[in-house]
Amino acid sequence: MSSESEKDKERLIQAAKLFFFHIRDLVSFINRFVELFNLTMKTQILPMNLNEESCIKDFFEQMIRNFKEMQLMVDGKHKQMQKEPLCSKVLTAVTPAVEKCATIAPHHTAEDMLKNIQTSGAALVLKTSHVLENLETSLSLLMQFPIMGLRLSDLYREETKEQSDVTSDATTSEKSTSPEHPKATTEETLRKLQDVLSPENAHTPVDTAADELEQFVKSMEITLQVLQKSIKTMEGDISVLTQVQGK
């Protein structure tokens, strides 16, 4: 076996392992995004469960369904905002304007109005930023990769669960890919990856499969970055509104 072939095998195994942890991060980030969305939009979208024995396609389909559902809610709230000019104006005002709004409409308390403004503000930001549409499009493009037919456990299998708890910490991948974690069954993983990622007439099937999977991982990293930025923005908005409500 040539050293070049061994190098390609190692590339493919490392790409598969990185993909495995990217999926865990993706589910974790999406669940944090859903948590913040529920908080700001007053909804009850359920978080995702990570089942490593399920088909990878199932994860992506569920994520896309979640974003479609969120988009419908945002569109509905945005349309409602168009019919409420008073609250639309208050969106750009500070706390005293909320008190005035409550005075004009005495059957609403200032707290009620502030909650309504919080929800409307979140809907406006999500609508104008197109973040939900971008995430849905990104996941839909990833769905076109042939690797979708595999299970997550086909790529990497942990023998220890010391760090199996998925968190929203951005360092999850760095921690999980430490040397302490055992490797998957190498030959079995290589065979499955070559079967789905390399065409039958490929001159260097391992090299071709490694290139394909590395490209997929890079595309996933872009989606993770968009999610992280969106989460930070939503966390910042919630922090500001919380401070306002506490005054």
mmCIF file of C-alpha atoms in Angstrom:
data_model
loop_
_atom_site.group_PDB
_atom_site.id
_atom_site.type_symbol
_atom_site.label_atom_id
_atom_site.label_comp_id
_atom_site.label_asym_id
_atom_site.label_seq_id
_atom_site.Cartn_x
_atom_site.Cartn_y
_atom_site.Cartn_z
ATOM 1 C CA MET A 1 0.000 0.000 0.000
ATOM 2 C CA SER A 2 1.537 3.321 -1.047
ATOM 3 C CA SER A 3 2.156 6.104 1.444
ATOM 4 C CA GLU A 4 -0.069 8.339 -0.684
ATOM 5 C CA SER A 5 -2.976 5.900 -0.315
ATOM 6 C CA GLU A 6 -2.441 5.726 3.445
ATOM 7 C CA LYS A 7 -2.430 9.527 3.573
ATOM 8 C CA ASP A 8 -5.735 9.643 1.688
ATOM 9 C CA LYS A 9 -7.229 7.072 4.049
ATOM 10 C CA GLU A 10 -6.247 9.193 7.025
ATOM 11 C CA ARG A 11 -7.764 12.284 5.361
ATOM 12 C CA LEU A 12 -11.026 10.429 4.827
ATOM 13 C CA ILE A 13 -11.173 9.111 8.395
ATOM 14 C CA GLN A 14 -10.402 12.543 9.855
ATOM 15 C CA ALA A 15 -13.032 14.206 7.634
ATOM 16 C CA ALA A 16 -15.613 11.625 8.755
ATOM 17 C CA LYS A 17 -14.794 12.220 12.418
ATOM 18 C CA LEU A 18 -14.989 15.998 11.973
ATOM 19 C CA PHE A 19 -18.313 15.609 10.185
ATOM 20 C CA PHE A 20 -19.621 13.547 13.111
ATOM 21 C CA PHE A 21 -18.807 16.297 15.618
ATOM 22 C CA HIS A 22 -20.054 19.027 13.295
ATOM 23 C CA ILE A 23 -23.426 17.275 13.245
ATOM 24 C CA ARG A 24 -23.478 17.243 17.047
ATOM 25 C CA ASP A 25 -22.583 20.925 17.119
ATOM 26 C CA LEU A 26 -25.207 21.693 14.485
ATOM 27 C CA VAL A 27 -27.970 20.024 16.503
ATOM 28 C CA SER A 28 -26.752 21.763 19.658
ATOM 29 C CA PHE A 29 -26.665 25.203 18.018
ATOM 30 C CA ILE A 30 -30.066 24.695 16.425
ATOM 31 C CA ASN A 31 -31.545 23.730 19.788
ATOM 32 C CA ARG A 32 -30.114 26.904 21.306
ATOM 33 C CA PHE A 33 -31.518 28.881 18.378
ATOM 34 C CA VAL A 34 -34.917 27.240 18.912
ATOM 35 C CA GLU A 35 -34.747 28.068 22.624
ATOM 36 C CA LEU A 36 -34.113 31.753 21.888
ATOM 37 C CA PHE A 37 -36.744 31.791 19.153
ATOM 38 C CA ASN A 38 -39.330 30.353 21.552
ATOM 39 C CA LEU A 39 -38.377 32.933 24.158
ATOM 40 C CA THR A 40 -38.667 35.946 21.877
ATOM 41 C CA MET A 41 -41.543 34.795 19.687
ATOM 42 C CA LYS A 42 -43.557 33.152 22.523
ATOM 43 C CA THR A 43 -43.690 29.840 20.646
ATOM 44 C CA GLN A 44 -43.172 26.210 21.653
ATOM 45 C CA ILE A 45 -41.090 24.603 18.928
ATOM 46 C CA LEU A 46 -39.612 21.338 20.198
ATOM 47 C CA PRO A 47 -35.831 20.826 20.326
ATOM 48 C CA MET A 48 -34.129 18.133 18.277
ATOM 49 C CA ASN A 49 -32.961 14.790 19.639
ATOM 50 C CA LEU A 50 -29.678 13.327 18.452
ATOM 51 C CA ASN A 51 -29.964 9.649 17.581
ATOM 52 C CA GLU A 52 -26.684 8.430 16.150
ATOM 53 C CA GLU A 53 -28.333 5.329 14.670
ATOM 54 C CA SER A 54 -30.740 7.338 12.526
ATOM 55 C CA CYS A 55 -30.084 8.278 8.928
ATOM 56 C CA ILE A 56 -28.223 11.578 8.474
ATOM 57 C CA LYS A 57 -30.954 12.636 6.056
ATOM 58 C CA ASP A 58 -33.467 12.465 8.929
ATOM 59 C CA PHE A 59 -31.509 15.088 10.904
ATOM 60 C CA PHE A 60 -31.443 17.509 8.014
ATOM 61 C CA GLU A 61 -35.095 17.008 7.125
ATOM 62 C CA GLN A 62 -36.107 17.747 10.726
ATOM 63 C CA MET A 63 -33.912 20.859 10.815
ATOM 64 C CA ILE A 64 -35.418 22.124 7.576
ATOM 65 C CA ARG A 65 -38.941 21.487 8.903
ATOM 66 C CA ASN A 66 -38.079 23.509 12.019
ATOM 67 C CA PHE A 67 -36.851 26.461 9.980
ATOM 68 C CA LYS A 68 -39.899 26.332 7.708
ATOM 69 C CA GLU A 69 -42.146 26.382 10.772
ATOM 70 C CA MET A 70 -40.230 29.331 12.227
ATOM 71 C CA GLN A 71 -40.445 31.191 8.925
ATOM 72 C CA LEU A 72 -44.234 30.783 8.841
ATOM 73 C CA MET A 73 -44.478 32.176 12.375
ATOM 74 C CA VAL A 74 -42.230 35.118 11.540
ATOM 75 C CA ASP A 75 -44.215 35.892 8.388
ATOM 76 C CA GLY A 76 -47.465 35.743 10.361
ATOM 77 C CA LYS A 77 -46.165 38.090 13.054
ATOM 78 C CA HIS A 78 -44.736 40.456 10.466
ATOM 79 C CA LYS A 79 -48.112 40.698 8.713
ATOM 80 C CA GLN A 80 -49.752 41.377 12.058
ATOM 81 C CA MET A 81 -47.260 44.167 12.692
ATOM 82 C CA GLN A 82 -48.306 45.887 9.481
ATOM 83 C CA LYS A 83 -51.821 46.187 10.914
ATOM 84 C CA GLU A 84 -50.590 47.699 14.181
ATOM 85 C CA PRO A 85 -49.009 51.057 13.271
ATOM 86 C CA LEU A 86 -48.767 52.183 16.884
ATOM 87 C CA CYS A 87 -46.658 49.216 17.944
ATOM 88 C CA SER A 88 -44.629 49.461 14.735
ATOM 89 C CA LYS A 89 -43.632 52.994 15.716
ATOM 90 C CA VAL A 90 -42.861 51.962 19.266
ATOM 91 C CA LEU A 91 -40.411 49.372 17.960
ATOM 92 C CA THR A 92 -37.897 52.164 17.411
ATOM 93 C CA ALA A 93 -38.584 53.927 20.692
ATOM 94 C CA VAL A 94 -37.182 53.568 24.200
ATOM 95 C CA THR A 95 -38.891 52.586 27.448
ATOM 96 C CA PRO A 96 -40.781 55.880 28.055
ATOM 97 C CA ALA A 97 -42.603 55.312 24.790
ATOM 98 C CA VAL A 98 -43.839 51.999 26.152
ATOM 99 C CA GLU A 99 -45.365 53.804 29.132
ATOM 100 C CA LYS A 100 -47.070 56.255 26.767
ATOM 101 C CA CYS A 101 -48.392 53.364 24.704
ATOM 102 C CA ALA A 102 -49.835 51.826 27.851
ATOM 103 C CA THR A 103 -51.474 55.155 28.718
ATOM 104 C CA ILE A 104 -53.048 55.445 25.300
ATOM 105 C CA ALA A 105 -54.313 51.863 25.549
ATOM 106 C CA PRO A 106 -55.010 51.479 29.302
ATOM 107 C CA HIS A 107 -56.307 47.913 28.960
ATOM 108 C CA HIS A 108 -52.704 46.902 28.165
ATOM 109 C CA THR A 109 -50.057 47.165 30.870
ATOM 110 C CA ALA A 110 -46.603 48.507 30.062
ATOM 111 C CA GLU A 111 -45.258 44.987 30.567
ATOM 112 C CA ASP A 112 -47.747 43.583 28.052
ATOM 113 C CA MET A 113 -46.761 46.193 25.514
ATOM 114 C CA LEU A 114 -43.076 45.542 26.089
ATOM 115 C CA LYS A 115 -43.577 41.816 25.539
ATOM 116 C CA ASN A 116 -45.466 42.569 22.340
ATOM 117 C CA ILE A 117 -42.679 44.877 21.206
ATOM 118 C CA GLN A 118 -40.103 42.205 22.020
ATOM 119 C CA THR A 119 -41.937 39.658 19.871
ATOM 120 C CA SER A 120 -42.505 42.149 17.053
ATOM 121 C CA GLY A 121 -38.886 43.277 17.197
ATOM 122 C CA ALA A 122 -37.635 39.697 16.963
ATOM 123 C CA ALA A 123 -39.948 39.031 14.027
ATOM 124 C CA LEU A 124 -38.739 42.165 12.257
ATOM 125 C CA VAL A 125 -35.078 41.265 12.718
ATOM 126 C CA LEU A 126 -35.605 37.676 11.561
ATOM 127 C CA LYS A 127 -37.669 38.846 8.601
ATOM 128 C CA THR A 128 -35.242 41.493 7.353
ATOM 129 C CA SER A 129 -32.071 39.473 7.994
ATOM 130 C CA HIS A 130 -33.394 36.472 6.014
ATOM 131 C CA VAL A 131 -31.465 34.247 8.421
ATOM 132 C CA LEU A 132 -34.164 31.557 8.466
ATOM 133 C CA GLU A 133 -34.338 31.404 4.682
ATOM 134 C CA ASN A 134 -30.552 31.328 4.415
ATOM 135 C CA LEU A 135 -30.274 28.482 6.908
ATOM 136 C CA GLU A 136 -33.024 26.524 5.178
ATOM 137 C CA THR A 137 -31.326 27.016 1.807
ATOM 138 C CA SER A 138 -27.948 26.001 3.209
ATOM 139 C CA LEU A 139 -29.324 22.791 4.722
ATOM 140 C CA SER A 140 -31.255 22.006 1.524
ATOM 141 C CA LEU A 141 -28.036 22.281 -0.509
ATOM 142 C CA LEU A 142 -26.225 19.980 1.932
ATOM 143 C CA MET A 143 -29.070 17.486 1.511
ATOM 144 C CA GLN A 144 -27.926 16.928 -2.074
ATOM 145 C CA PHE A 145 -24.697 15.219 -0.975
ATOM 146 C CA PRO A 146 -24.809 11.400 -1.317
ATOM 147 C CA ILE A 147 -23.596 10.946 2.258
ATOM 148 C CA MET A 148 -27.142 11.645 3.447
ATOM 149 C CA GLY A 149 -27.991 7.963 3.108
ATOM 150 C CA LEU A 150 -25.571 6.939 5.867
ATOM 151 C CA ARG A 151 -26.172 6.829 9.589
ATOM 152 C CA LEU A 152 -24.189 9.094 11.882
ATOM 153 C CA SER A 153 -22.682 6.018 13.543
ATOM 154 C CA ASP A 154 -21.351 4.903 10.146
ATOM 155 C CA LEU A 155 -18.926 7.818 10.228
ATOM 156 C CA TYR A 156 -17.639 7.615 13.764
ATOM 157 C CA ARG A 157 -18.527 5.532 16.785
ATOM 158 C CA GLU A 158 -17.626 6.510 20.326
ATOM 159 C CA GLU A 159 -16.916 3.782 22.828
ATOM 160 C CA THR A 160 -17.049 6.198 25.741
ATOM 161 C CA LYS A 161 -19.766 8.701 26.603
ATOM 162 C CA GLU A 162 -17.685 10.941 28.861
ATOM 163 C CA GLN A 163 -18.444 13.922 26.647
ATOM 164 C CA SER A 164 -21.604 12.692 24.934
ATOM 165 C CA ASP A 165 -23.721 15.467 26.410
ATOM 166 C CA VAL A 166 -24.275 17.951 23.600
ATOM 167 C CA THR A 167 -23.912 21.574 24.650
ATOM 168 C CA SER A 168 -24.130 24.889 22.814
ATOM 169 C CA ASP A 169 -20.489 25.626 23.662
ATOM 170 C CA ALA A 170 -18.662 26.607 20.497
ATOM 171 C CA THR A 171 -15.694 24.499 21.610
ATOM 172 C CA THR A 172 -17.645 21.218 21.533
ATOM 173 C CA SER A 173 -15.815 19.983 18.441
ATOM 174 C CA GLU A 174 -12.405 20.903 19.808
ATOM 175 C CA LYS A 175 -13.059 19.027 23.053
ATOM 176 C CA SER A 176 -14.638 16.022 21.394
ATOM 177 C CA THR A 177 -11.870 15.491 18.870
ATOM 178 C CA SER A 178 -9.220 15.110 21.553
ATOM 179 C CA PRO A 179 -6.899 12.058 21.443
ATOM 180 C CA GLU A 180 -8.715 10.475 24.393
ATOM 181 C CA HIS A 181 -11.624 9.495 22.148
ATOM 182 C CA PRO A 182 -11.345 6.098 20.463
ATOM 183 C CA LYS A 183 -11.374 5.742 16.708
ATOM 184 C CA ALA A 184 -14.144 4.170 14.715
ATOM 185 C CA THR A 185 -13.748 0.806 13.004
ATOM 186 C CA THR A 186 -11.485 2.164 10.290
ATOM 187 C CA GLU A 187 -11.905 -0.353 7.483
ATOM 188 C CA GLU A 188 -15.689 -0.448 7.807
ATOM 189 C CA THR A 189 -15.891 3.341 7.780
ATOM 190 C CA LEU A 190 -13.621 3.607 4.749
ATOM 191 C CA ARG A 191 -15.659 1.065 2.802
ATOM 192 C CA LYS A 192 -18.979 2.802 3.465
ATOM 193 C CA LEU A 193 -17.584 6.236 2.630
ATOM 194 C CA GLN A 194 -15.996 5.052 -0.602
ATOM 195 C CA ASP A 195 -19.239 3.352 -1.639
ATOM 196 C CA VAL A 196 -21.273 6.563 -1.387
ATOM 197 C CA LEU A 197 -18.675 9.226 -2.241
ATOM 198 C CA SER A 198 -16.655 7.680 -5.088
ATOM 199 C CA PRO A 199 -17.969 6.837 -8.580
ATOM 200 C CA GLU A 200 -17.344 3.274 -9.760
ATOM 201 C CA ASN A 201 -14.746 4.349 -12.319
ATOM 202 C CA ALA A 202 -12.784 6.598 -9.929
ATOM 203 C CA HIS A 203 -9.024 6.179 -10.444
ATOM 204 C CA THR A 204 -8.292 6.958 -6.793
ATOM 205 C CA PRO A 205 -11.505 6.193 -4.872
ATOM 206 C CA VAL A 206 -10.142 7.018 -1.409
ATOM 207 C CA ASP A 207 -8.732 10.348 -2.600
ATOM 208 C CA THR A 208 -12.004 11.182 -4.377
ATOM 209 C CA ALA A 209 -14.070 10.297 -1.309
ATOM 210 C CA ALA A 210 -11.801 12.383 0.938
ATOM 211 C CA ASP A 211 -12.132 15.400 -1.377
ATOM 212 C CA GLU A 212 -15.923 15.091 -1.404
ATOM 213 C CA LEU A 213 -16.250 14.763 2.354
ATOM 214 C CA GLU A 214 -13.812 17.589 3.084
ATOM 215 C CA GLN A 215 -15.863 19.840 0.804
ATOM 216 C CA PHE A 216 -19.012 18.810 2.639
ATOM 217 C CA VAL A 217 -17.397 19.600 5.999
ATOM 218 C CA LYS A 218 -16.371 23.065 4.769
ATOM 219 C CA SER A 219 -19.937 23.749 3.660
ATOM 220 C CA MET A 220 -21.219 22.658 7.064
ATOM 221 C CA GLU A 221 -18.798 25.018 8.798
ATOM 222 C CA ILE A 222 -20.363 27.956 6.965
ATOM 223 C CA THR A 223 -23.799 26.942 8.247
ATOM 224 C CA LEU A 224 -22.434 26.622 11.786
ATOM 225 C CA GLN A 225 -20.932 30.107 11.558
ATOM 226 C CA VAL A 226 -24.250 31.608 10.434
ATOM 227 C CA LEU A 227 -26.012 29.903 13.337
ATOM 228 C CA GLN A 228 -23.452 31.107 15.873
ATOM 229 C CA LYS A 229 -23.740 34.714 14.687
ATOM 230 C CA SER A 230 -27.538 34.518 14.778
ATOM 231 C CA ILE A 231 -27.471 33.099 18.312
ATOM 232 C CA LYS A 232 -25.167 35.881 19.537
ATOM 233 C CA THR A 233 -27.429 38.516 17.970
ATOM 234 C CA MET A 234 -30.559 37.048 19.547
ATOM 235 C CA GLU A 235 -28.842 36.696 22.934
ATOM 236 C CA GLY A 236 -27.821 40.356 22.733
ATOM 237 C CA ASP A 237 -31.348 41.471 21.890
ATOM 238 C CA ILE A 238 -32.797 39.473 24.777
ATOM 239 C CA SER A 239 -30.204 40.926 27.165
ATOM 240 C CA VAL A 240 -31.122 44.477 26.188
ATOM 241 C CA LEU A 241 -34.859 43.854 26.545
ATOM 242 C CA THR A 242 -34.328 42.164 29.900
ATOM 243 C CA GLN A 243 -32.448 45.216 31.148
ATOM 244 C CA VAL A 244 -35.232 47.486 29.905
ATOM 245 C CA GLN A 245 -37.896 45.384 31.615
ATOM 246 C CA GLY A 246 -35.946 45.522 34.860
ATOM 247 C CA LYS A 247 -35.972 49.333 34.962
#
